Short mmCIF file of C-alpha atoms in Angstrom, two decimals:
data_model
loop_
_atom_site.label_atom_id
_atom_site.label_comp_id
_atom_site.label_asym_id
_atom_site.label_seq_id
_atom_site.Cartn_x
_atom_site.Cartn_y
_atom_site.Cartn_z
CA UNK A 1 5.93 -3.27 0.30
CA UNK A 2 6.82 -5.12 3.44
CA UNK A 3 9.10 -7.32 2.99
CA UNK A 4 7.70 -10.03 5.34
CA UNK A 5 4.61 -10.35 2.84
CA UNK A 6 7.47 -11.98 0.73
CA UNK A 7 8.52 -14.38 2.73
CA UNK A 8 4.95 -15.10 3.73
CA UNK A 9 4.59 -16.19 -0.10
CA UNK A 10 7.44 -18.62 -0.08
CA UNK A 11 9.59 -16.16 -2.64
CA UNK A 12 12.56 -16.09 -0.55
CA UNK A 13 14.33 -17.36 2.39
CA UNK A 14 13.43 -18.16 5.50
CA UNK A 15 13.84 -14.96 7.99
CA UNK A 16 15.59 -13.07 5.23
CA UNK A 17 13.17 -10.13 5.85
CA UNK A 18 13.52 -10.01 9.16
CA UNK A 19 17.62 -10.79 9.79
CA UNK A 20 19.30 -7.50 10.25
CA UNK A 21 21.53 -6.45 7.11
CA UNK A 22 25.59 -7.35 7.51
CA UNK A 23 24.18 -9.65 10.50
CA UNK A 24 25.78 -13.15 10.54
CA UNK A 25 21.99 -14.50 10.08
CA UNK A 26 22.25 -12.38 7.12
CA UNK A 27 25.25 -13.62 5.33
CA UNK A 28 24.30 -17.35 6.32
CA UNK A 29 21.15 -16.41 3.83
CA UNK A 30 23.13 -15.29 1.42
CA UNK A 31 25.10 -18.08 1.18
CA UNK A 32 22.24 -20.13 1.43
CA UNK A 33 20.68 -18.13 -1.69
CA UNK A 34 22.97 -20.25 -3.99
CA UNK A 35 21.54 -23.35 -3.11
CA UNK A 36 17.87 -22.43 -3.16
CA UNK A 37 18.49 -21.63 -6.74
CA UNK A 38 20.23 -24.96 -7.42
CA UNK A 39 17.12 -26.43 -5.97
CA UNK A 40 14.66 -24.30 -7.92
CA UNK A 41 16.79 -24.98 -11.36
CA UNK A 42 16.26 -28.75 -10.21
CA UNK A 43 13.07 -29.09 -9.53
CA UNK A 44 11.99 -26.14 -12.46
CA UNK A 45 10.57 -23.70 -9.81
CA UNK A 46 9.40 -20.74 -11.19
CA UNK A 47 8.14 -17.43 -9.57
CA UNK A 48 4.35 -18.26 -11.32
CA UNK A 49 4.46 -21.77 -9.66
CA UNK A 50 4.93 -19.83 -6.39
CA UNK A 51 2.57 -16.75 -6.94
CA UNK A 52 -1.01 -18.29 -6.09
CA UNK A 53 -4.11 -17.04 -4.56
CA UNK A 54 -3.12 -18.88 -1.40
CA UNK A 55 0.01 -16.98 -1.66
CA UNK A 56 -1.46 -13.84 -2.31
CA UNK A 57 -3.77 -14.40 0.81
CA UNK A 58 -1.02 -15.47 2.84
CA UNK A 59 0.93 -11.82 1.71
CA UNK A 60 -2.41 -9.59 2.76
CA UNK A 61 -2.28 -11.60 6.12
CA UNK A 62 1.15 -10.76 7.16
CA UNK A 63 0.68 -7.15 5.87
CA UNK A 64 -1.91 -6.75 8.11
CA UNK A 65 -0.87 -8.21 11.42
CA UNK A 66 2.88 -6.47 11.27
CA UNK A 67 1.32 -2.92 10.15
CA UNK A 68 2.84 -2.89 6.68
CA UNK A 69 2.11 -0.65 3.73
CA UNK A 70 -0.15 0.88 1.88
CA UNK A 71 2.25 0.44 -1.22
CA UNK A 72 2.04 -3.64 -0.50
CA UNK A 73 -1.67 -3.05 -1.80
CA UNK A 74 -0.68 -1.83 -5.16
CA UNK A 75 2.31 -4.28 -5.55
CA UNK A 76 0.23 -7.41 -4.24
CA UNK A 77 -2.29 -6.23 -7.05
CA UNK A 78 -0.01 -5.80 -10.03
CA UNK A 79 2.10 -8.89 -9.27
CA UNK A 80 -1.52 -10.73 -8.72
CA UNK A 81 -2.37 -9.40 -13.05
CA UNK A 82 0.72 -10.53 -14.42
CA UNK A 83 0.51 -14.04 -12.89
CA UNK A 84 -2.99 -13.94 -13.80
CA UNK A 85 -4.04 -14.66 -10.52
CA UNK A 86 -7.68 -12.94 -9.58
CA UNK A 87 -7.12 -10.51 -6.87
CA UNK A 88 -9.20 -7.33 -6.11
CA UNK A 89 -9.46 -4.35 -3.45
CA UNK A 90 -12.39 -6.23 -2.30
CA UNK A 91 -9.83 -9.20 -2.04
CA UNK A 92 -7.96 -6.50 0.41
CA UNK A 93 -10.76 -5.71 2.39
CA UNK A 94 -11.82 -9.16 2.90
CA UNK A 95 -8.57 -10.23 4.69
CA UNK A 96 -8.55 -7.23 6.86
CA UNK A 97 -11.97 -7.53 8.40
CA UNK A 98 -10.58 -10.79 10.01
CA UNK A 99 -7.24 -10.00 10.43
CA UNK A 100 -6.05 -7.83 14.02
CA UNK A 101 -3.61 -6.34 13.86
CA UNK A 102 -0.82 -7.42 16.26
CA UNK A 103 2.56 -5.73 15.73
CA UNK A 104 3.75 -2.86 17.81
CA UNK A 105 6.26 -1.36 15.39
CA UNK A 106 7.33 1.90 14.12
CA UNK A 107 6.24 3.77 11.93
CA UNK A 108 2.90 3.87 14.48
CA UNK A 109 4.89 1.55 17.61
CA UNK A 110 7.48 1.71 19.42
CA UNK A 111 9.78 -0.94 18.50
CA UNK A 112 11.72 -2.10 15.43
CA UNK A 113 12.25 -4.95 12.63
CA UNK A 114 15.42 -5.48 14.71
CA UNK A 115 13.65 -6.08 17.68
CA UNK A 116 11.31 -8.68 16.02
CA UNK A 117 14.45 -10.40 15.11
CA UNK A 118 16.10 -11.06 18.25
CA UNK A 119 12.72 -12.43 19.52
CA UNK A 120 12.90 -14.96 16.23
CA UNK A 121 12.17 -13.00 13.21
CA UNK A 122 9.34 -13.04 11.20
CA UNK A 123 9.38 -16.91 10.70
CA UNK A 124 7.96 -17.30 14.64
CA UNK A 125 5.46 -14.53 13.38
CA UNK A 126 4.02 -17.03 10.39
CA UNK A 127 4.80 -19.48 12.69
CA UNK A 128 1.48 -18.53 15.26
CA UNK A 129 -0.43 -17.54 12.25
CA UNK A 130 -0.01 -21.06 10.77
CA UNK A 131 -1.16 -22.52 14.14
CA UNK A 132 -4.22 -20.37 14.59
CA UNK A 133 -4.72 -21.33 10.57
CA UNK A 134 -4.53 -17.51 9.37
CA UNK A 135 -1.87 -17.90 7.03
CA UNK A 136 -1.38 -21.23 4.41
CA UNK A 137 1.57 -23.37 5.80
CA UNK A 138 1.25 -25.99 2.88
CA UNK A 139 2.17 -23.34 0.09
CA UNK A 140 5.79 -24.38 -1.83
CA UNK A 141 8.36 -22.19 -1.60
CA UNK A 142 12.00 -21.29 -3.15
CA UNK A 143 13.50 -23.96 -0.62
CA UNK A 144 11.72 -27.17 -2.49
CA UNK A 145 9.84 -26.99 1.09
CA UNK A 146 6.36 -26.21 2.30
CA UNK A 147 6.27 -22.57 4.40
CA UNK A 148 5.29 -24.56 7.35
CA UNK A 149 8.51 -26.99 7.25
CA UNK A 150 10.46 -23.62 6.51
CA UNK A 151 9.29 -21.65 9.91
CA UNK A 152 9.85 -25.67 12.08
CA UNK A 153 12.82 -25.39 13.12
CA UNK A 154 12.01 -21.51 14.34
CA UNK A 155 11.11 -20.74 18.26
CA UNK A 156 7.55 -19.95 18.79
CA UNK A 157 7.44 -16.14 20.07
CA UNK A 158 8.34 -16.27 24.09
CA UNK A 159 5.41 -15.56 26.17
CA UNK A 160 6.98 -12.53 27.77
CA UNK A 161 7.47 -10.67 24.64
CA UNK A 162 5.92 -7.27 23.95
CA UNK A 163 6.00 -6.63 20.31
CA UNK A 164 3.57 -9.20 18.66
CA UNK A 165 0.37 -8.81 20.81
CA UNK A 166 -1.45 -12.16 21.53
CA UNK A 167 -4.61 -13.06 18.86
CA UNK A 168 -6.47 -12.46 22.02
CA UNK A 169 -5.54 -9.22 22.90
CA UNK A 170 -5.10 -7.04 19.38
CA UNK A 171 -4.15 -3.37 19.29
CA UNK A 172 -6.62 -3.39 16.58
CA UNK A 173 -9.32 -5.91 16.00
CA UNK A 174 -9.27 -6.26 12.31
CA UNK A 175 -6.36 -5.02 9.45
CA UNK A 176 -5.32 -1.39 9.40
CA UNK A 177 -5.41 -0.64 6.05
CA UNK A 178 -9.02 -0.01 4.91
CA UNK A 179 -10.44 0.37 1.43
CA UNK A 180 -12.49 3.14 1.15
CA UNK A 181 -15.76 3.96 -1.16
CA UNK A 182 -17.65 6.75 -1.45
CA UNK A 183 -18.74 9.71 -4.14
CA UNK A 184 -15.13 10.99 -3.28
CA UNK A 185 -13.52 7.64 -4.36
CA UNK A 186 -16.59 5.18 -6.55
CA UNK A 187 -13.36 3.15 -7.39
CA UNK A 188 -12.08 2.77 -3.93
CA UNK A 189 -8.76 4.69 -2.29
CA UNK A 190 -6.69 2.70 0.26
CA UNK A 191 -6.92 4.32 4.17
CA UNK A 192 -4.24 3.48 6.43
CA UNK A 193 -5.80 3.55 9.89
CA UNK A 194 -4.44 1.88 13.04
CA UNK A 195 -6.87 3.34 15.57
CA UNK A 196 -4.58 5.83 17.40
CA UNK A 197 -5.53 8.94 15.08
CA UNK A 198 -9.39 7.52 15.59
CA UNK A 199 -12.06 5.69 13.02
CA UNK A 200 -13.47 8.81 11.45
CA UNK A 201 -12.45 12.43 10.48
CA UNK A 202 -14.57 15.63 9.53
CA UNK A 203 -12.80 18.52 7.77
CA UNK A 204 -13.42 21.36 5.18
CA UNK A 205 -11.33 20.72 1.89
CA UNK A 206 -8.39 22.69 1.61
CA UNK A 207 -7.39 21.50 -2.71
CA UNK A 208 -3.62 21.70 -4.27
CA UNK A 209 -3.52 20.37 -7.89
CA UNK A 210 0.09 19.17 -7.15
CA UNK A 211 2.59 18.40 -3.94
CA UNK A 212 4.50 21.00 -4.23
CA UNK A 213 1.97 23.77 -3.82
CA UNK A 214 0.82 21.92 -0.70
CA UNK A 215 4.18 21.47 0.35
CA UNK A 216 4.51 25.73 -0.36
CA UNK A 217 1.62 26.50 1.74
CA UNK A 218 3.09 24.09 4.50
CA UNK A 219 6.37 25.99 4.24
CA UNK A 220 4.47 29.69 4.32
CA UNK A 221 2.72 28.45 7.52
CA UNK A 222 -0.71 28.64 5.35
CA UNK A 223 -2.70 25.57 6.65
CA UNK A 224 -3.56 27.15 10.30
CA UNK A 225 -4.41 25.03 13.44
CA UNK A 226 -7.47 24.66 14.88
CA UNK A 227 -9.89 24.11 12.60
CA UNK A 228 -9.82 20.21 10.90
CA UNK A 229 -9.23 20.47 7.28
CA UNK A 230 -8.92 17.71 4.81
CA UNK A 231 -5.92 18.60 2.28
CA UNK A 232 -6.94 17.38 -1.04
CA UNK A 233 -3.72 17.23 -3.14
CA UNK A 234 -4.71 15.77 -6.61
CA UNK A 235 -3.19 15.28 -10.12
CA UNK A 236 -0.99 12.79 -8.46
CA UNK A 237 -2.16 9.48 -9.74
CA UNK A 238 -0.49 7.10 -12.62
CA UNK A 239 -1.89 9.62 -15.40
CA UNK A 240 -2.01 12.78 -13.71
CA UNK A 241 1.56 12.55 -11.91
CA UNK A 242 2.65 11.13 -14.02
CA UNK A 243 3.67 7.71 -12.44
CA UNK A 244 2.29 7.74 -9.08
CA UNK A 245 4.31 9.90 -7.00
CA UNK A 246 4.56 9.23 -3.54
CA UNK A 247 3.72 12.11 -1.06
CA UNK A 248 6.29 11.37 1.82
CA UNK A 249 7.51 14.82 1.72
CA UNK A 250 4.06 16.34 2.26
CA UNK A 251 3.26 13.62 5.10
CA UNK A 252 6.29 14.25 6.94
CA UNK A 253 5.92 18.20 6.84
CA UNK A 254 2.43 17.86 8.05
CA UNK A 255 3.90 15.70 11.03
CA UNK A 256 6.36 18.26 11.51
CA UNK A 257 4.22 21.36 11.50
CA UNK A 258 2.52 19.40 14.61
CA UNK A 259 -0.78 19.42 12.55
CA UNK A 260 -3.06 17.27 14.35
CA UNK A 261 -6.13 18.97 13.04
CA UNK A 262 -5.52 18.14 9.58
CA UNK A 263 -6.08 14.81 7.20
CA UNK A 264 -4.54 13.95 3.35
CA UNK A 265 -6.38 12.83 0.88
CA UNK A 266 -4.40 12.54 -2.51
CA UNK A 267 -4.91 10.04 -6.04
CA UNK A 268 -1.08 9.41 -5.46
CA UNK A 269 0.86 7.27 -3.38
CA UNK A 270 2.68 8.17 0.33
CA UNK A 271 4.22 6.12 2.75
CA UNK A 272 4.05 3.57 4.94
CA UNK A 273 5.96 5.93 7.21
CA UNK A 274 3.13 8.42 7.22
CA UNK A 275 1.16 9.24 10.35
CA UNK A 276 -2.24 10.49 11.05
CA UNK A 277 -5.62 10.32 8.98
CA UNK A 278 -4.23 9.92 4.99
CA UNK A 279 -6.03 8.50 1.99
CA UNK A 280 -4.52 7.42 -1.29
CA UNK A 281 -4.89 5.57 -4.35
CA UNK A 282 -8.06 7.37 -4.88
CA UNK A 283 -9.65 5.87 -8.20
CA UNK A 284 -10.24 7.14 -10.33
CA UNK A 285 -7.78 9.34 -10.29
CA UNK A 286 -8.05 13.45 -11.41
CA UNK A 287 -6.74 13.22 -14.41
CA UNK A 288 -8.78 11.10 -15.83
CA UNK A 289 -12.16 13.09 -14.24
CA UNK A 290 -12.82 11.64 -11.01
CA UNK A 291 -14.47 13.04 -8.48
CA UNK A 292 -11.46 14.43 -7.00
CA UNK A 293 -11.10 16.81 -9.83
CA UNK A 294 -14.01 18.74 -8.58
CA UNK A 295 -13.44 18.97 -4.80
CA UNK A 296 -13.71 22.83 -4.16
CA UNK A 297 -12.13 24.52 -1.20
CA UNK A 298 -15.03 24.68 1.98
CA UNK A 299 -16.25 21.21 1.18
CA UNK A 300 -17.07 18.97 3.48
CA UNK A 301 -15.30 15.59 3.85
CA UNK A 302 -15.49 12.78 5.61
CA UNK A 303 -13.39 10.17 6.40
CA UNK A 304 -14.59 6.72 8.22
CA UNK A 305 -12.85 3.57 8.98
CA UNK A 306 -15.92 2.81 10.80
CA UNK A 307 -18.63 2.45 7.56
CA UNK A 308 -15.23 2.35 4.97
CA UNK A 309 -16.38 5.82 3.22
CA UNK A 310 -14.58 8.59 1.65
CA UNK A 311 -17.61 11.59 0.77
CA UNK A 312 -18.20 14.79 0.20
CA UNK A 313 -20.92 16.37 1.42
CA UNK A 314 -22.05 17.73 -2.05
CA UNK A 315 -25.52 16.78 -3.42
CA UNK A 316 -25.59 14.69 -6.74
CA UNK A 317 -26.67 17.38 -8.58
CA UNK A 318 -23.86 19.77 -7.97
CA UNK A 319 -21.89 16.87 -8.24
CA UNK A 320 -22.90 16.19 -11.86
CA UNK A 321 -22.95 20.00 -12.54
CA UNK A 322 -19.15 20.62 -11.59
CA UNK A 323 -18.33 16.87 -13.54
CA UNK A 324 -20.39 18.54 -16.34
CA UNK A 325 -18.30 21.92 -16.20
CA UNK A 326 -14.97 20.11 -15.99
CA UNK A 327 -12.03 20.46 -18.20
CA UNK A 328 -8.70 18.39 -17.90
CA UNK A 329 -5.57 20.25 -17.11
CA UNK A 330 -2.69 20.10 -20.13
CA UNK A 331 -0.26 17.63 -19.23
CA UNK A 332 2.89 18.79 -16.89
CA UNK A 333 4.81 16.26 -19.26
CA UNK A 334 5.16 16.77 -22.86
CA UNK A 335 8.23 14.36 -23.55
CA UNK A 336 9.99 11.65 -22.74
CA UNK A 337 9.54 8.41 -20.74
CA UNK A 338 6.96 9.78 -17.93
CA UNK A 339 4.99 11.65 -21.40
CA UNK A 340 4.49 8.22 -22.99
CA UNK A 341 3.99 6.30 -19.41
CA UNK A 342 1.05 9.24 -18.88
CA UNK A 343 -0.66 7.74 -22.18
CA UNK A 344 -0.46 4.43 -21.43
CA UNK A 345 -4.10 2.22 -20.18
CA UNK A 346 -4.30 1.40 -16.58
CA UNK A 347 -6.88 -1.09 -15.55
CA UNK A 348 -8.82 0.23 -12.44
CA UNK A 349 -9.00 -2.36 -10.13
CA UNK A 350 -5.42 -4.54 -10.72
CA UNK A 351 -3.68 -1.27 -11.52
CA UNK A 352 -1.66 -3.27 -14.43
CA UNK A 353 -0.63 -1.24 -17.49
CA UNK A 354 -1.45 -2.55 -20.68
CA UNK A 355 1.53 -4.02 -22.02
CA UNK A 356 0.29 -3.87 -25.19
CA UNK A 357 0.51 -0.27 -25.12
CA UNK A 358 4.15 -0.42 -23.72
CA UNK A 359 4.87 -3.15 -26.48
CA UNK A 360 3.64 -0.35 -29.06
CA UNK A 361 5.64 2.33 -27.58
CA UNK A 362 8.67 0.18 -27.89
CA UNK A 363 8.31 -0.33 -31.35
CA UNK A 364 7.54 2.88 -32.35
CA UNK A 365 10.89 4.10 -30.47
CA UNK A 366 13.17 1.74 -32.52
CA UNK A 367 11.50 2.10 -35.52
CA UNK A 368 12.40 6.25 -35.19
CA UNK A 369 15.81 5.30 -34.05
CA UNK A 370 16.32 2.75 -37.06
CA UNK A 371 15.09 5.39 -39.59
#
């Protein structure tokens, strides 16, 4: 989760996710740390008294103008359910069809969060989206203040700088992460698309149950170029992983291999340090009988940023037959912690476990240990 997006809700500091670690900026904050929470135990404070829709808009904001993660999607969402605050992919999408995004940085620039720094951190960032009123400067924060008093005493970006692009002159128009829908993903999957790998992608379906025999293929120099394929790596979700895995390894080889021609599509996580045309978070997930789980090798899929789809080019009717025919794979986890995670409710849209559940689990652990 980017670390800005933070920041951006009033949870910490000013420019603590921007000031370099061992920096002097950086142990000023953490010396300043002890009295934010002498003003927070003052004033009573609390983390729900910060986390608010505003808040939560003001997070999705910053995430999209700086580029950040896919994972901020799923942490925004699940910090969003247990402060009871409604917030929704569509929530997600909203905020990025008005959003541009701005920020030149790696993993998809050229420059770094160190570079932002010396040009006044992320505080001169919130700073011009308070003034153009994209992001909430009246929201409290840890400091007793409002964000907007926080970023004051910051410099506004220089004029000559060349890592936040002007609101006028975008490197994309609207956010970069996209939620997709489509008979591939009815519950939505989360695209990460800044416009340099294009706005849509055609491949036949290449499908791996797990990473690793994606990542064996990879390493046997199986997944040939040329042709566009669309890797389908599934059984990768919350249930099916179990826990969400994220596919950085499989990303990064794929980058490696110099495999232009090829896009990921996966119910897991991967990272914000991926490249190229990648889907995740595809809901519902395989192990639970989505749609995923009956992708066949030689399908057609396509990807667009352009209409926000993720489909197979599969009638209904074969759809329904192969849904019809399925049968869930036995569990790769019989025991322990990740077996009772995998058995454990997850709500579709916030992605929250069902403490409940966890609460049971619990209790049913002591009470064997007791006995």
């Amino acid at each position: 989760m980017p670390w800005s997006s933070i920041e951006a809700m009033g949870l910490c500091l000013p420019g603590s996710s921007s000031n370099p670690a061992e920096s002097p900026a950086k142990m000023r904050e953490c010396e300043n740390a002890a009295e934010a929470i002498r003003i927070c135990m003052e004033k009573n404070i609390r983390p729900r008294d910060l986390l608010t829709k505003e808040s939560f808009e003001n997070a999705l904001v910053i995430t999209m103008a700086l580029g950040g993660s896919t994972n901020g999607v799923l942490h925004f969402l699940a910090m969003a359910g247990t402060a009871e605050v409604p917030l929704t992919l569509d929530d997600v999408q909203r905020v990025s069809d008005k959003i541009p995004f701005l920020a030149d940085l790696a993993p998809s620039g050229k420059f770094l969060m160190e570079d932002l720094f010396e040009i006044g951190g992320t505080p001169s960032v919130l700073k011009l989206l308070v003034a153009a009123g994209l992001i909430n400067g009246n929201i409290p924060t840890v400091t007793g203040k409002t964000l907007a008093e926080n970023i004051e005493p910051f410099p506004s970006l220089p004029a000559d700088q060349k890592i936040i692009r002007p609101l006028s002159n975008p490197i994309k128009k609207t956010g970069h992460l996209q939620i997709l829908r489509g008979n591939l993903s009815p519950g939505g999957a989360v695209a990460k698309i800044t416009g340099k790998e294009g706005l849509t992608f055609t491949g036949k379906a290449r499908v791996f149950n797990k990473e690793h025999e994606l990542d064996n293929a990879l390493t046997k120099g199986q997944i040939p170029h040329g042709e566009n394929l669309v890797l389908i790596v599934r059984y990768e979700g919350p249930k099916g992983g179990p826990g969400m895995p994220e596919q950085l390894k499989s990303s990064a080889a794929i980058m490696g291999a110099g495999l232009t021609n090829v896009a990921l599509v996966t119910d897991g996580r991967y990272s914000g340090a991926s490249h190229g045309f990648i889907v995740g978070h595809v809901v519902p997930e395989a192990a639970v009988g989505g749609p995923i789980a009956i992708v066949q090798d030689g399908d057609i899929v396509t990807i667009s940023a352009e209409t926000n789809t993720l489909s197979m080019h599969v009638s209904d009717d074969e759809i329904a037959a192969r849904m019809k025919a399925w049968k869930p794979p036995k569990s790769v986890v019989n025991r322990g912690v990740l077996a009772k995670y995998a058995k454990l409710k997850f709500d579709i849209d916030s992605l929250i476990l069902d403490l409940l559940s966890i609460s049971h689990i619990a209790s049913q652990n002591l009470a064997a240990y007791q006995s």
